[in-house]
Coordinates of C-alpha atoms in Angstrom, one line a residue:
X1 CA 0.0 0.0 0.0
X2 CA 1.3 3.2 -1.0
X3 CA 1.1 7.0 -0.4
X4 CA -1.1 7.1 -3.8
X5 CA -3.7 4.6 -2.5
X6 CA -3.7 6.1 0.8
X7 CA -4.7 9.5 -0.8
X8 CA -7.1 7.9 -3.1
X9 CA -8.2 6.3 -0.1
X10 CA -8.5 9.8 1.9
X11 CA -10.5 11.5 -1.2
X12 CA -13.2 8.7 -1.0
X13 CA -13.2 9.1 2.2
X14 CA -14.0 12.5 2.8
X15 CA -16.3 12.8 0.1
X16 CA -18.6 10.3 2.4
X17 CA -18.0 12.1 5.7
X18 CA -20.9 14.5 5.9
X19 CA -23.7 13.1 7.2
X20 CA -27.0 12.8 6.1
X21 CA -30.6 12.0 7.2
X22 CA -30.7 8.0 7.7
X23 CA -31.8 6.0 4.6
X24 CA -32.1 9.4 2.3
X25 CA -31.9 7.0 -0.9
X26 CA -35.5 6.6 0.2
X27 CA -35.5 2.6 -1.0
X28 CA -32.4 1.9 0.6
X29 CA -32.0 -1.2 1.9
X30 CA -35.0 -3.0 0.0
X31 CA -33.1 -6.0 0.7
X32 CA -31.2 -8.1 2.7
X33 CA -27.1 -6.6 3.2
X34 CA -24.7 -9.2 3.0
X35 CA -21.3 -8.4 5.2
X36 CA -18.3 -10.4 3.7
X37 CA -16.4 -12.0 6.8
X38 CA -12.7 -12.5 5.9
X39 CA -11.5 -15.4 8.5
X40 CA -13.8 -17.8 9.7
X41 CA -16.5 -18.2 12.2
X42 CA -15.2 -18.1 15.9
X43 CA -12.8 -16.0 16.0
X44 CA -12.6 -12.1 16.4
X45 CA -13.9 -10.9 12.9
X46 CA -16.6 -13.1 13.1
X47 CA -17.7 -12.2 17.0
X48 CA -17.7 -8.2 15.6
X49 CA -19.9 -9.0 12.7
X50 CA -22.1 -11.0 13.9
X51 CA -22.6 -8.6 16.7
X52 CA -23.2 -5.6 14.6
X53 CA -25.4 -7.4 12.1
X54 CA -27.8 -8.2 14.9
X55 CA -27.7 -4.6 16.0
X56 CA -28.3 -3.1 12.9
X57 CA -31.0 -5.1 12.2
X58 CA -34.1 -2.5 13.2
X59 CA -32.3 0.0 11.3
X60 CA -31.0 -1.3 8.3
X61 CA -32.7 -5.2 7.8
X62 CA -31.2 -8.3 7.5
X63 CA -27.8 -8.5 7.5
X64 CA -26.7 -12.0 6.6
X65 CA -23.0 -12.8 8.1
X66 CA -20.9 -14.5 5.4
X67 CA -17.4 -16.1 6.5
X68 CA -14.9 -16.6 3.4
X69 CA -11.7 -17.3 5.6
X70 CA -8.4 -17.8 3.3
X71 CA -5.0 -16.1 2.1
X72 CA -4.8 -14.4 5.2
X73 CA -8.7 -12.4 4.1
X74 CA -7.2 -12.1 0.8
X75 CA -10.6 -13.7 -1.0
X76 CA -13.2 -12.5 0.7
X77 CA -12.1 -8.7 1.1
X78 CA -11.2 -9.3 -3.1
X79 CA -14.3 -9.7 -3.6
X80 CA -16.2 -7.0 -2.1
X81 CA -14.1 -4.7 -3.9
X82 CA -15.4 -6.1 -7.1
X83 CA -18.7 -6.1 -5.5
X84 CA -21.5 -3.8 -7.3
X85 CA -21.2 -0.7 -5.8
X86 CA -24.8 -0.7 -4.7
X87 CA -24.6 -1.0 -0.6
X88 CA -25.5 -4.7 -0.7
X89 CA -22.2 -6.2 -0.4
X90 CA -19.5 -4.8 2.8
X91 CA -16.6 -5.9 4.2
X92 CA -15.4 -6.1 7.7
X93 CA -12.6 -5.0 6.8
X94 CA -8.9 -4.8 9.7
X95 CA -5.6 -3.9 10.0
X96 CA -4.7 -7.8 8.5
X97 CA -6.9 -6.6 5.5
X98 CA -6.2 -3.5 4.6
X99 CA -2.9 -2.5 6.4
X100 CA -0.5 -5.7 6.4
X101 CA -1.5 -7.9 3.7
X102 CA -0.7 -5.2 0.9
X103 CA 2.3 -4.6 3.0
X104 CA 3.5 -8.5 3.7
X105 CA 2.4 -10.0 0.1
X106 CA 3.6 -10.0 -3.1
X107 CA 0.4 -9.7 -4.7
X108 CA -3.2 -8.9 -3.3
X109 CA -5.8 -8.5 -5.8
X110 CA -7.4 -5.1 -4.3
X111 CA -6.2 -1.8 -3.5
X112 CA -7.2 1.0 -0.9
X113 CA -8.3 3.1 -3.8
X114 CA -11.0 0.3 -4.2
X115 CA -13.1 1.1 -0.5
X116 CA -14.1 3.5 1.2
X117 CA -14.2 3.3 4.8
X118 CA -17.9 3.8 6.6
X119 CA -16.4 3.7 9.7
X120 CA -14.5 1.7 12.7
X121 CA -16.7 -0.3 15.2
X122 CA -13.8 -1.8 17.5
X123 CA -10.3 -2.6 18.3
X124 CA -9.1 -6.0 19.3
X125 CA -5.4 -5.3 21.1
X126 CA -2.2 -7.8 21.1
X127 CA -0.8 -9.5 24.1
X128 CA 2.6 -10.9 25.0
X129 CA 1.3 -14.2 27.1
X130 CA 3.3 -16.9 28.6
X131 CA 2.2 -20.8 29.7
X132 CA 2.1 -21.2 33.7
X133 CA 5.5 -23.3 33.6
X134 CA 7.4 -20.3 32.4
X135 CA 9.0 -19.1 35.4
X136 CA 8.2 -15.0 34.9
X137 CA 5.4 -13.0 36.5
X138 CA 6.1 -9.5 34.7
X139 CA 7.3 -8.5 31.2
X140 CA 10.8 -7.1 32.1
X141 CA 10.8 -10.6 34.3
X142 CA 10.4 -12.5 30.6
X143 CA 12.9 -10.2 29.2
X144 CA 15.5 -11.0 31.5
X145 CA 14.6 -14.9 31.5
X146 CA 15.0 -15.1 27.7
X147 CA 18.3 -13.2 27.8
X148 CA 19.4 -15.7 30.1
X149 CA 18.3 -18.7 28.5
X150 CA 19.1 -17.8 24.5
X151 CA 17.3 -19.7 22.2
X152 CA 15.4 -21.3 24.3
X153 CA 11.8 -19.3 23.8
X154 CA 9.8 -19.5 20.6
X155 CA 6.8 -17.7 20.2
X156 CA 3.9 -19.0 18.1
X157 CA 1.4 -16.8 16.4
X158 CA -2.0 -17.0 14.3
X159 CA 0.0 -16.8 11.1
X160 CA 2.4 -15.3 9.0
X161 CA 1.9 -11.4 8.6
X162 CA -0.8 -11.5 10.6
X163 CA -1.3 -8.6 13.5
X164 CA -0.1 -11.1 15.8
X165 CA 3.3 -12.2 14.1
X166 CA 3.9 -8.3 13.5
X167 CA 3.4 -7.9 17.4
X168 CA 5.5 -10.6 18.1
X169 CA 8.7 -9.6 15.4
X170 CA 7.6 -5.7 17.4
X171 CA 8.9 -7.6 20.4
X172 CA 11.5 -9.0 19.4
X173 CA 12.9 -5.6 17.8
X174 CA 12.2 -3.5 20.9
X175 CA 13.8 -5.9 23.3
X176 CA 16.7 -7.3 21.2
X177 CA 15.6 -11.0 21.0
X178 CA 16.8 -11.5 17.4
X179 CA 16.6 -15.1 18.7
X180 CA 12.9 -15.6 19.8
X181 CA 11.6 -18.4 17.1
X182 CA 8.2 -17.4 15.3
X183 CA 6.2 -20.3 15.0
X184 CA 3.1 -19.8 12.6
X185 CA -0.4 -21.3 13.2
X186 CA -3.2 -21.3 11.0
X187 CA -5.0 -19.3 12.9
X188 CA -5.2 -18.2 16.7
X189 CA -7.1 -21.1 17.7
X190 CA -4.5 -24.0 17.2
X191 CA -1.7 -21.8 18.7
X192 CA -3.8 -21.3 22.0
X193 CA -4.4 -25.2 22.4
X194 CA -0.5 -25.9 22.2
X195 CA 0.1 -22.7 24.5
X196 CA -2.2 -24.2 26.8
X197 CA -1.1 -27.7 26.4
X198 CA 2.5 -26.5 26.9
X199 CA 3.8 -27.2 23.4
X200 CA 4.9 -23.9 23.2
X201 CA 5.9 -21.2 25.8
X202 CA 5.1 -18.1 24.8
X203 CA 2.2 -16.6 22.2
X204 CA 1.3 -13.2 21.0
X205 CA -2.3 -13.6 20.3
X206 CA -5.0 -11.0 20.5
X207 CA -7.4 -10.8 23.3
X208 CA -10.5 -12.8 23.6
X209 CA -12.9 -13.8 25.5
X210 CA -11.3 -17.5 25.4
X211 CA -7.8 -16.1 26.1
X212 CA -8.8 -14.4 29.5
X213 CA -10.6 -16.9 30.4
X214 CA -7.2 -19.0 30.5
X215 CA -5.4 -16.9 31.9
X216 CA -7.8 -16.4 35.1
X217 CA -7.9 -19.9 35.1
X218 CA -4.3 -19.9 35.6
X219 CA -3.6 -22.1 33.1
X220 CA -1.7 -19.4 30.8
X221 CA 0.0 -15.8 32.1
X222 CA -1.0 -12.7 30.4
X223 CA 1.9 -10.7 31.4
X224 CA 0.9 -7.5 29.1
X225 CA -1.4 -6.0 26.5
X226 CA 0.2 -4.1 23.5
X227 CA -1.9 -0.8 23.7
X228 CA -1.6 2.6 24.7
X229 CA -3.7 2.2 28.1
X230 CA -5.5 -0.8 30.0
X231 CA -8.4 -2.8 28.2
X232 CA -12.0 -1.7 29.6
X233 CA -12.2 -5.7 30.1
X234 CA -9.6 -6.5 31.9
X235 CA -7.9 -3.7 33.8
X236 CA -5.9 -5.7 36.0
X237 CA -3.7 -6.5 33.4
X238 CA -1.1 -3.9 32.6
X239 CA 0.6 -2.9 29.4
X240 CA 3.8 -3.0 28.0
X241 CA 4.0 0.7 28.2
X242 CA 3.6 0.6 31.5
X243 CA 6.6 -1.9 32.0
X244 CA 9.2 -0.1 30.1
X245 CA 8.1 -1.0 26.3
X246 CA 7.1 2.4 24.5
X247 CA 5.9 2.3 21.3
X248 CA 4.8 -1.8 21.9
X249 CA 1.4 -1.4 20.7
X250 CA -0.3 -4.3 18.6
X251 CA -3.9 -3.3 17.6
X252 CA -6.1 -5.0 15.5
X253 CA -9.0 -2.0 13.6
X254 CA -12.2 -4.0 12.7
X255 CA -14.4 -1.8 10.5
X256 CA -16.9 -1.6 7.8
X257 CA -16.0 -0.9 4.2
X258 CA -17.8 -0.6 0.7
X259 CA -16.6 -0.7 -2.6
X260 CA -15.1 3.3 -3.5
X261 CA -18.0 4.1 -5.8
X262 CA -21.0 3.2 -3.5
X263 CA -23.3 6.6 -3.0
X264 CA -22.6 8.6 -0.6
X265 CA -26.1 8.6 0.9
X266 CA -25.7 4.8 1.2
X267 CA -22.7 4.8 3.0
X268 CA -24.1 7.6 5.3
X269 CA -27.2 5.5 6.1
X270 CA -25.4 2.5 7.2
X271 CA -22.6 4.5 9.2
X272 CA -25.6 6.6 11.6
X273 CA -26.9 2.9 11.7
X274 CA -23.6 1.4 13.3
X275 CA -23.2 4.5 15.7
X276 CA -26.7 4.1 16.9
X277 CA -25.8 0.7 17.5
X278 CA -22.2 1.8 19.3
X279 CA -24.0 3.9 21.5
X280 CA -25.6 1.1 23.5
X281 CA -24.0 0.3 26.4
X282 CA -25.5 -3.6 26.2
X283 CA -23.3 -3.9 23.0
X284 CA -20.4 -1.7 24.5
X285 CA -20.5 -4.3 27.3
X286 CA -20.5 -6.9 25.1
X287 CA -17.8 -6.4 23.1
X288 CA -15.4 -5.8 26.3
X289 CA -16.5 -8.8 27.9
X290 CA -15.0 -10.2 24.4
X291 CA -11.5 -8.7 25.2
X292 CA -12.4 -5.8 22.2
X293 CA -12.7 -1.6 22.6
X294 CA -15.7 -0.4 21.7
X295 CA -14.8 3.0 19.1
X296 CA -18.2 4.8 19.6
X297 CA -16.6 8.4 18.0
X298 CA -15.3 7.3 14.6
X299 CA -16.4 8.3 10.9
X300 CA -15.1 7.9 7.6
X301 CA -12.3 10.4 8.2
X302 CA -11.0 9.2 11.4
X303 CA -10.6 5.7 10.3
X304 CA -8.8 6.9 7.4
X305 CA -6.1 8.5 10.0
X306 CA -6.4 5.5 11.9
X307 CA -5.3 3.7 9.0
X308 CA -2.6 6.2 7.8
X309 CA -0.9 5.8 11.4
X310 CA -0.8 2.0 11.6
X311 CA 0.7 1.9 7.7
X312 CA 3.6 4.3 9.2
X313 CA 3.9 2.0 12.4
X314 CA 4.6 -0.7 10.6
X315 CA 6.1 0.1 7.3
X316 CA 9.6 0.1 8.9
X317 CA 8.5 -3.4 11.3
X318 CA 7.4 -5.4 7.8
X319 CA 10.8 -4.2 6.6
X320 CA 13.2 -4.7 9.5
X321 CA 11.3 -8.6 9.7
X322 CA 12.3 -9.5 6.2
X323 CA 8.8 -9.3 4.7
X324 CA 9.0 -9.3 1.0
X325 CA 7.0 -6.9 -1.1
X326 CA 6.1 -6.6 -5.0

């Protein structure tokens, strides 16, 4: 993703910021919405739109949930940008989506020129998490151990280039463990098992529901979350801020996108739809008991910054890791 696409981005952007009365196409939606799910069902992407699509539904209709997991949300996000731009076909689009995979492949089939953002409904943050038989209670404690015992920690993540591998090579640049192993799952899921099992030591998955669970179980450690302050779900847990790590943030955007030509009254109408829906606190609850940060102020304009700011954070983290890039 370049500067070009992230203009071209910005214009389409701003030209759907101003709002407007709520369904001003008059016939819009005289049918069911279908929301293109990159990854498949379980996991993060698919908790958020299955969530919204419920709470959109006595403003918008029926919103059917579709999951097309595979290439890393190449397919399904592909698709939507050659969706007709007509309102009746959105992605839930992310930072994997439309941040890393244009950064970490060689060839996606879609562009940021190719959407235009409606707006961002949550965040989903990193962690650095350890099994139980690790012998470290803190983050400058897991430091220490793994400079004391080189080579002996891998870390396994949800996949190559995914937010989670790019939070774990993060890591491993701010703390100056070249050495720490990446070990690549296909998907969070089968990295948490082993984590928990004890196959593997350490993980940098994004926080869930499942994940906290675990770890208040005891049966994994979460020693930090990668954002700028404490989650709203789990505020006993600090971040790596906090324990002498600035600038280790890891966050995962989840928002809704339409293909760059879709009227502007369309996109308006469903964007007053999602931040009626954001500004329950039964949903906000819901979301944070899911390990995710509700984003009840944002609009087509701020998630374009958003986006601008997480391809400058990790532009020079794709490079330093070895990605390569067409």
């Amino acid at each position: 993703m370049n500067r070009r696409d992230v203009l071209a981005f910005g214009l389409a952007s701003l030209s759907a910021s101003v709002a407007t009365p709520l369904f001003a196409q008059g016939k819009y939606p005289e049918r069911p919405i279908r929301l293109l799910v990159a990854f498949s069902a379980g996991g993060v992407n698919d908790v958020v739109g299955r969530q919204w699509a419920e709470r959109v539904k006595t403003l918008l209709g029926a919103v059917y949930v579709e999951n097309q997991g595979g290439a890393g949300g190449v397919i399904a996000t592909g698709e939507v940008a050659r969706a007709a731009p007509d309102g009746y076909t959105i992605a839930l689009g992310s930072t994997s989506t439309m941040v890393l995979n244009p950064m970490t492949m060689a060839k996606v089939p879609y562009a940021a020129k190719d959407f235009v953002p409606i707006t961002i409904i949550a965040v989903s943050t990193t962690s650095i998490v350890v099994h139980a038989s690790v012998p470290v209670k803190t983050l400058p404690e897991l430091i220490a151990y793994a400079k004391a015992n080189p080579g002996k920690l891998s870390y396994g993540s949800a996949g190559s280039g995914t937010m989670s591998n790019l939070s774990g090579e993060l890591f491993k640049q701010i703390t100056g463990l070249g050495d720490l192993v990446h070990i690549p799952y296909k998907g969070a899921g089968p990295g948490i098992t082993d984590l928990v099992s004890g196959h593997i030591p350490m993980m940098t998955p994004n926080v869930t529901a499942q994940v906290l669970e675990f770890h208040r179980a005891g049966k994994i450690r979460i020693l930090a979350v990668n954002a700028a302050q404490r989650l709203g779900g789990a505020p006993e847990i600090p971040t790596a801020i906090e324990q002498g790590l600035p600038g280790m943030i890891g966050l995962l955007f989840l928002g809704l996108f339409a293909p760059a030509a879709t009227p502007k009254p369309i996109v308006d109408s469903i964007a007053e739809a999602t931040h009626a829906a954001m500004a329950d606190a039964d949903f906000q609850n819901v979301l944070m008991a899911q390990g995710l940060e509700p984003v009840t102020d944002s609009d087509s304009a701020k998630a374009l910054r958003f986006i601008d700011e997480e391809i400058a954070r990790w532009g020079p983290v794709v490079k330093a890791a070895g990605f390569k890039v067409e």
